[in-house]
């Protein structure tokens, strides 16, 4: 969406399958244009929305407001969340005994994270004010607080439990809720660093950087509302094993902008851009796909007991490249994982669709097979353990890194789970150097978002643009792609 202080946004409902595409011997043919069936207008710029799969309620977060809509987009509940009195140099007021000497002013609250937790009946709502503070609201009525946090009278509260999302309107935050081994609920969050040395930090030469010590770029936090003393903590001892934090001295070379976090199988994938590389080499991809093995409530393959899986042990990342040499779209804008049916007759196959752009605003759609992603990760772990390789390195830019070179361990045979998720005795976290490449399926100026569905054995791709337009295309991933709709 183009940046503006006020924007009227229409949420589209039931438009996706209602446009009536017909098929002929010559391929797809448009029967009618995409039409809006229902809409809801927000007076302020919208930030996030999510749909409850059971109730079909839509939860919409905008600047200074959150809304609860029913399945036909009629307003049920509205709650104001801002503006509030705040200052970027002040701790969250929820922190006990944390006075602030800096003057506060009315500050707009941009929603940074909106996640549903149906198991516990709560909605995680995180804003840009109060250092990225999060609230837990009731799923059935978003205007009501489900859990008071910190609890009244609680004195054992640390800034790291409160500083969760990015605290600036233009800094990115992504997240997801998952059930861990043993039934506990956890929250994975990726947030752009906004402390000293960044464009987001107040230019008053202050040395009060409240972000570095308290806000890692990626963290897994406790979300068990029955254990308030651990709520939003890193939930593992030592806590550094459950965070991914860039070292202070190399933060300028690792300006991570988070695009999306999602679950595929028992893995969490996080799509990222490294903005420190923007403009340096247009021919090199700046987009990264990171993977973390979730300690889910599914049975473990090994008898490792109830011990929580450590984030950094399994963390591995790889560059994503959309386009060939001389025509590379090097910035990732949107991703969408989906199972699609191919002509191979082998059932559904998992793909990751992504919209990429470059500095001239031209953009492209690419698709990557998750099978190729998984095999690249396994081969990377083999190479790091068994033979010197220039294709993989230890990610020494984070506090857990121990030098960039992989150390050969002889003829070590890694077990399948170790190939997929690493282990404590293996070097970690890892970074693959060779990008996973894909040829653009569709090229257009100004694409900004993607969503994909499989309809009657056809892959239907919806592409949003910076100008608020929507394209529908029919994708034949293995052969070609046809545009078959007008803009809506």
PDB file of C-alpha atoms in Angstrom, residues 343-479:
ATOM      1  CA  UNK A 343       0.880 -32.832 -13.983  1.00  0.00           C
ATOM      2  CA  UNK A 344       3.213 -35.509 -12.638  1.00  0.00           C
ATOM      3  CA  UNK A 345       0.327 -37.434 -11.106  1.00  0.00           C
ATOM      4  CA  UNK A 346       2.072 -37.665  -7.735  1.00  0.00           C
ATOM      5  CA  UNK A 347      -0.475 -35.697  -5.725  1.00  0.00           C
ATOM      6  CA  UNK A 348       0.161 -32.314  -4.143  1.00  0.00           C
ATOM      7  CA  UNK A 349       3.614 -30.774  -4.012  1.00  0.00           C
ATOM      8  CA  UNK A 350       4.633 -27.912  -1.714  1.00  0.00           C
ATOM      9  CA  UNK A 351       5.793 -24.663  -3.336  1.00  0.00           C
ATOM     10  CA  UNK A 352       6.795 -21.247  -2.050  1.00  0.00           C
ATOM     11  CA  UNK A 353       5.572 -18.421  -4.288  1.00  0.00           C
ATOM     12  CA  UNK A 354       7.254 -15.037  -3.923  1.00  0.00           C
ATOM     13  CA  UNK A 355       6.979 -11.557  -5.383  1.00  0.00           C
ATOM     14  CA  UNK A 356      10.362  -9.898  -5.892  1.00  0.00           C
ATOM     15  CA  UNK A 357      11.280  -6.413  -7.087  1.00  0.00           C
ATOM     16  CA  UNK A 358      14.283  -4.352  -8.089  1.00  0.00           C
ATOM     17  CA  UNK A 359      15.189  -0.670  -7.889  1.00  0.00           C
ATOM     18  CA  UNK A 360      13.428   0.313 -11.144  1.00  0.00           C
ATOM     19  CA  UNK A 361      10.084  -0.871  -9.620  1.00  0.00           C
ATOM     20  CA  UNK A 362       9.864  -3.786 -12.024  1.00  0.00           C
ATOM     21  CA  UNK A 363       8.772  -6.944 -10.274  1.00  0.00           C
ATOM     22  CA  UNK A 364       8.339 -10.656 -10.851  1.00  0.00           C
ATOM     23  CA  UNK A 365       6.677 -13.781  -9.493  1.00  0.00           C
ATOM     24  CA  UNK A 366       8.873 -16.795  -8.764  1.00  0.00           C
ATOM     25  CA  UNK A 367       8.137 -20.234  -7.292  1.00  0.00           C
ATOM     26  CA  UNK A 368      10.463 -22.534  -5.353  1.00  0.00           C
ATOM     27  CA  UNK A 369       9.913 -26.210  -4.533  1.00  0.00           C
ATOM     28  CA  UNK A 370      10.103 -26.986  -0.823  1.00  0.00           C
ATOM     29  CA  UNK A 371      11.702 -30.283  -1.831  1.00  0.00           C
ATOM     30  CA  UNK A 372      14.628 -28.311  -3.289  1.00  0.00           C
ATOM     31  CA  UNK A 373      14.818 -26.133  -0.163  1.00  0.00           C
ATOM     32  CA  UNK A 374      14.933 -29.184   2.112  1.00  0.00           C
ATOM     33  CA  UNK A 375      17.591 -30.934   0.037  1.00  0.00           C
ATOM     34  CA  UNK A 376      19.778 -27.796  -0.050  1.00  0.00           C
ATOM     35  CA  UNK A 377      19.619 -27.623   3.759  1.00  0.00           C
ATOM     36  CA  UNK A 378      20.561 -31.292   4.173  1.00  0.00           C
ATOM     37  CA  UNK A 379      23.458 -30.972   1.751  1.00  0.00           C
ATOM     38  CA  UNK A 380      24.648 -27.821   3.501  1.00  0.00           C
ATOM     39  CA  UNK A 381      24.841 -29.617   6.856  1.00  0.00           C
ATOM     40  CA  UNK A 382      26.704 -32.540   5.258  1.00  0.00           C
ATOM     41  CA  UNK A 383      29.204 -30.166   3.660  1.00  0.00           C
ATOM     42  CA  UNK A 384      29.816 -28.260   6.891  1.00  0.00           C
ATOM     43  CA  UNK A 385      30.488 -31.456   8.861  1.00  0.00           C
ATOM     44  CA  UNK A 386      32.355 -33.690   6.446  1.00  0.00           C
ATOM     45  CA  UNK A 387      34.340 -31.657   3.929  1.00  0.00           C
ATOM     46  CA  UNK A 388      35.702 -28.159   3.392  1.00  0.00           C
ATOM     47  CA  UNK A 389      33.172 -26.221   1.359  1.00  0.00           C
ATOM     48  CA  UNK A 390      32.701 -22.679   0.119  1.00  0.00           C
ATOM     49  CA  UNK A 391      28.958 -23.267  -0.153  1.00  0.00           C
ATOM     50  CA  UNK A 392      28.202 -23.048   3.592  1.00  0.00           C
ATOM     51  CA  UNK A 393      29.558 -21.126   6.568  1.00  0.00           C
ATOM     52  CA  UNK A 394      28.882 -20.652  10.251  1.00  0.00           C
ATOM     53  CA  UNK A 395      26.914 -17.457  10.751  1.00  0.00           C
ATOM     54  CA  UNK A 396      29.395 -15.649  12.981  1.00  0.00           C
ATOM     55  CA  UNK A 397      27.483 -12.346  12.843  1.00  0.00           C
ATOM     56  CA  UNK A 398      25.242 -13.529  15.702  1.00  0.00           C
ATOM     57  CA  UNK A 399      26.237 -13.765  19.358  1.00  0.00           C
ATOM     58  CA  UNK A 400      26.263 -17.588  19.228  1.00  0.00           C
ATOM     59  CA  UNK A 401      28.547 -17.751  16.184  1.00  0.00           C
ATOM     60  CA  UNK A 402      32.056 -19.145  16.645  1.00  0.00           C
ATOM     61  CA  UNK A 403      33.969 -18.241  13.504  1.00  0.00           C
ATOM     62  CA  UNK A 404      32.821 -18.471   9.907  1.00  0.00           C
ATOM     63  CA  UNK A 405      34.706 -21.583   8.830  1.00  0.00           C
ATOM     64  CA  UNK A 406      33.167 -25.039   9.016  1.00  0.00           C
ATOM     65  CA  UNK A 407      35.419 -27.520  10.801  1.00  0.00           C
ATOM     66  CA  UNK A 408      35.781 -30.914   9.168  1.00  0.00           C
ATOM     67  CA  UNK A 409      34.745 -33.730  11.513  1.00  0.00           C
ATOM     68  CA  UNK A 410      36.080 -36.689   9.553  1.00  0.00           C
ATOM     69  CA  UNK A 411      33.604 -39.250   8.273  1.00  0.00           C
ATOM     70  CA  UNK A 412      30.800 -38.190  10.565  1.00  0.00           C
ATOM     71  CA  UNK A 413      27.480 -39.694   9.484  1.00  0.00           C
ATOM     72  CA  UNK A 414      24.591 -37.377  10.322  1.00  0.00           C
ATOM     73  CA  UNK A 415      21.233 -38.887  11.207  1.00  0.00           C
ATOM     74  CA  UNK A 416      18.131 -37.664   9.283  1.00  0.00           C
ATOM     75  CA  UNK A 417      16.990 -35.477  12.190  1.00  0.00           C
ATOM     76  CA  UNK A 418      20.472 -33.944  12.446  1.00  0.00           C
ATOM     77  CA  UNK A 419      20.483 -33.198   8.713  1.00  0.00           C
ATOM     78  CA  UNK A 420      17.138 -31.448   9.059  1.00  0.00           C
ATOM     79  CA  UNK A 421      17.551 -29.722  12.414  1.00  0.00           C
ATOM     80  CA  UNK A 422      21.195 -29.805  13.457  1.00  0.00           C
ATOM     81  CA  UNK A 423      22.369 -30.755  16.954  1.00  0.00           C
ATOM     82  CA  UNK A 424      24.212 -29.287  19.938  1.00  0.00           C
ATOM     83  CA  UNK A 425      27.537 -30.887  18.903  1.00  0.00           C
ATOM     84  CA  UNK A 426      27.291 -29.574  15.327  1.00  0.00           C
ATOM     85  CA  UNK A 427      28.319 -26.070  14.327  1.00  0.00           C
ATOM     86  CA  UNK A 428      25.482 -23.543  14.259  1.00  0.00           C
ATOM     87  CA  UNK A 429      23.803 -21.370  13.146  1.00  0.00           C
ATOM     88  CA  UNK A 430      24.556 -21.928   9.453  1.00  0.00           C
ATOM     89  CA  UNK A 431      24.263 -19.887   6.264  1.00  0.00           C
ATOM     90  CA  UNK A 432      24.262 -21.345   2.760  1.00  0.00           C
ATOM     91  CA  UNK A 433      26.146 -19.140   0.339  1.00  0.00           C
ATOM     92  CA  UNK A 434      24.780 -20.426  -2.953  1.00  0.00           C
ATOM     93  CA  UNK A 435      21.288 -19.024  -3.669  1.00  0.00           C
ATOM     94  CA  UNK A 436      18.306 -21.167  -4.560  1.00  0.00           C
ATOM     95  CA  UNK A 437      17.394 -19.917  -8.043  1.00  0.00           C
ATOM     96  CA  UNK A 438      14.092 -19.705  -9.894  1.00  0.00           C
ATOM     97  CA  UNK A 439      13.080 -18.347 -13.287  1.00  0.00           C
ATOM     98  CA  UNK A 440      10.382 -15.644 -13.189  1.00  0.00           C
ATOM     99  CA  UNK A 441       6.928 -17.001 -14.025  1.00  0.00           C
ATOM    100  CA  UNK A 442       5.346 -13.599 -14.483  1.00  0.00           C
ATOM    101  CA  UNK A 443       6.820 -10.088 -14.754  1.00  0.00           C
ATOM    102  CA  UNK A 444       4.977  -6.836 -14.183  1.00  0.00           C
ATOM    103  CA  UNK A 445       5.624  -3.332 -12.839  1.00  0.00           C
ATOM    104  CA  UNK A 446       4.582  -2.568  -9.277  1.00  0.00           C
ATOM    105  CA  UNK A 447       3.631  -5.973  -7.854  1.00  0.00           C
ATOM    106  CA  UNK A 448       3.589  -5.980  -4.047  1.00  0.00           C
ATOM    107  CA  UNK A 449       1.834  -9.108  -2.707  1.00  0.00           C
ATOM    108  CA  UNK A 450       0.825 -12.649  -3.581  1.00  0.00           C
ATOM    109  CA  UNK A 451      -1.768 -15.234  -2.500  1.00  0.00           C
ATOM    110  CA  UNK A 452      -2.267 -18.639  -4.097  1.00  0.00           C
ATOM    111  CA  UNK A 453      -5.015 -21.264  -4.148  1.00  0.00           C
ATOM    112  CA  UNK A 454      -5.625 -24.551  -5.935  1.00  0.00           C
ATOM    113  CA  UNK A 455      -9.004 -24.596  -7.687  1.00  0.00           C
ATOM    114  CA  UNK A 456     -10.219 -27.559  -9.783  1.00  0.00           C
ATOM    115  CA  UNK A 457      -6.621 -28.737 -10.235  1.00  0.00           C
ATOM    116  CA  UNK A 458      -5.537 -25.300 -11.424  1.00  0.00           C
ATOM    117  CA  UNK A 459      -3.177 -23.028  -9.493  1.00  0.00           C
ATOM    118  CA  UNK A 460      -4.775 -19.595  -9.159  1.00  0.00           C
ATOM    119  CA  UNK A 461      -2.435 -16.760  -8.193  1.00  0.00           C
ATOM    120  CA  UNK A 462      -3.673 -13.379  -6.968  1.00  0.00           C
ATOM    121  CA  UNK A 463      -1.183 -10.545  -7.250  1.00  0.00           C
ATOM    122  CA  UNK A 464      -1.638  -7.169  -5.563  1.00  0.00           C
ATOM    123  CA  UNK A 465       0.036  -3.996  -6.807  1.00  0.00           C
ATOM    124  CA  UNK A 466       1.327  -0.827  -5.172  1.00  0.00           C
ATOM    125  CA  UNK A 467      -1.610   1.019  -6.757  1.00  0.00           C
ATOM    126  CA  UNK A 468      -4.245  -1.119  -5.042  1.00  0.00           C
ATOM    127  CA  UNK A 469      -4.988  -3.295  -8.071  1.00  0.00           C
ATOM    128  CA  UNK A 470      -5.546  -7.038  -8.074  1.00  0.00           C
ATOM    129  CA  UNK A 471      -4.478  -9.412 -10.846  1.00  0.00           C
ATOM    130  CA  UNK A 472      -5.588 -13.001 -11.181  1.00  0.00           C
ATOM    131  CA  UNK A 473      -3.321 -15.356 -13.085  1.00  0.00           C
ATOM    132  CA  UNK A 474      -3.435 -19.078 -13.755  1.00  0.00           C
ATOM    133  CA  UNK A 475      -0.060 -20.668 -13.077  1.00  0.00           C
ATOM    134  CA  UNK A 476       1.309 -23.740 -14.758  1.00  0.00           C
ATOM    135  CA  UNK A 477       4.436 -23.933 -12.629  1.00  0.00           C
ATOM    136  CA  UNK A 478       6.261 -26.469 -14.744  1.00  0.00           C
ATOM    137  CA  UNK A 479       5.526 -24.969 -18.136  1.00  0.00           C
TER     138      UNK A 479
END
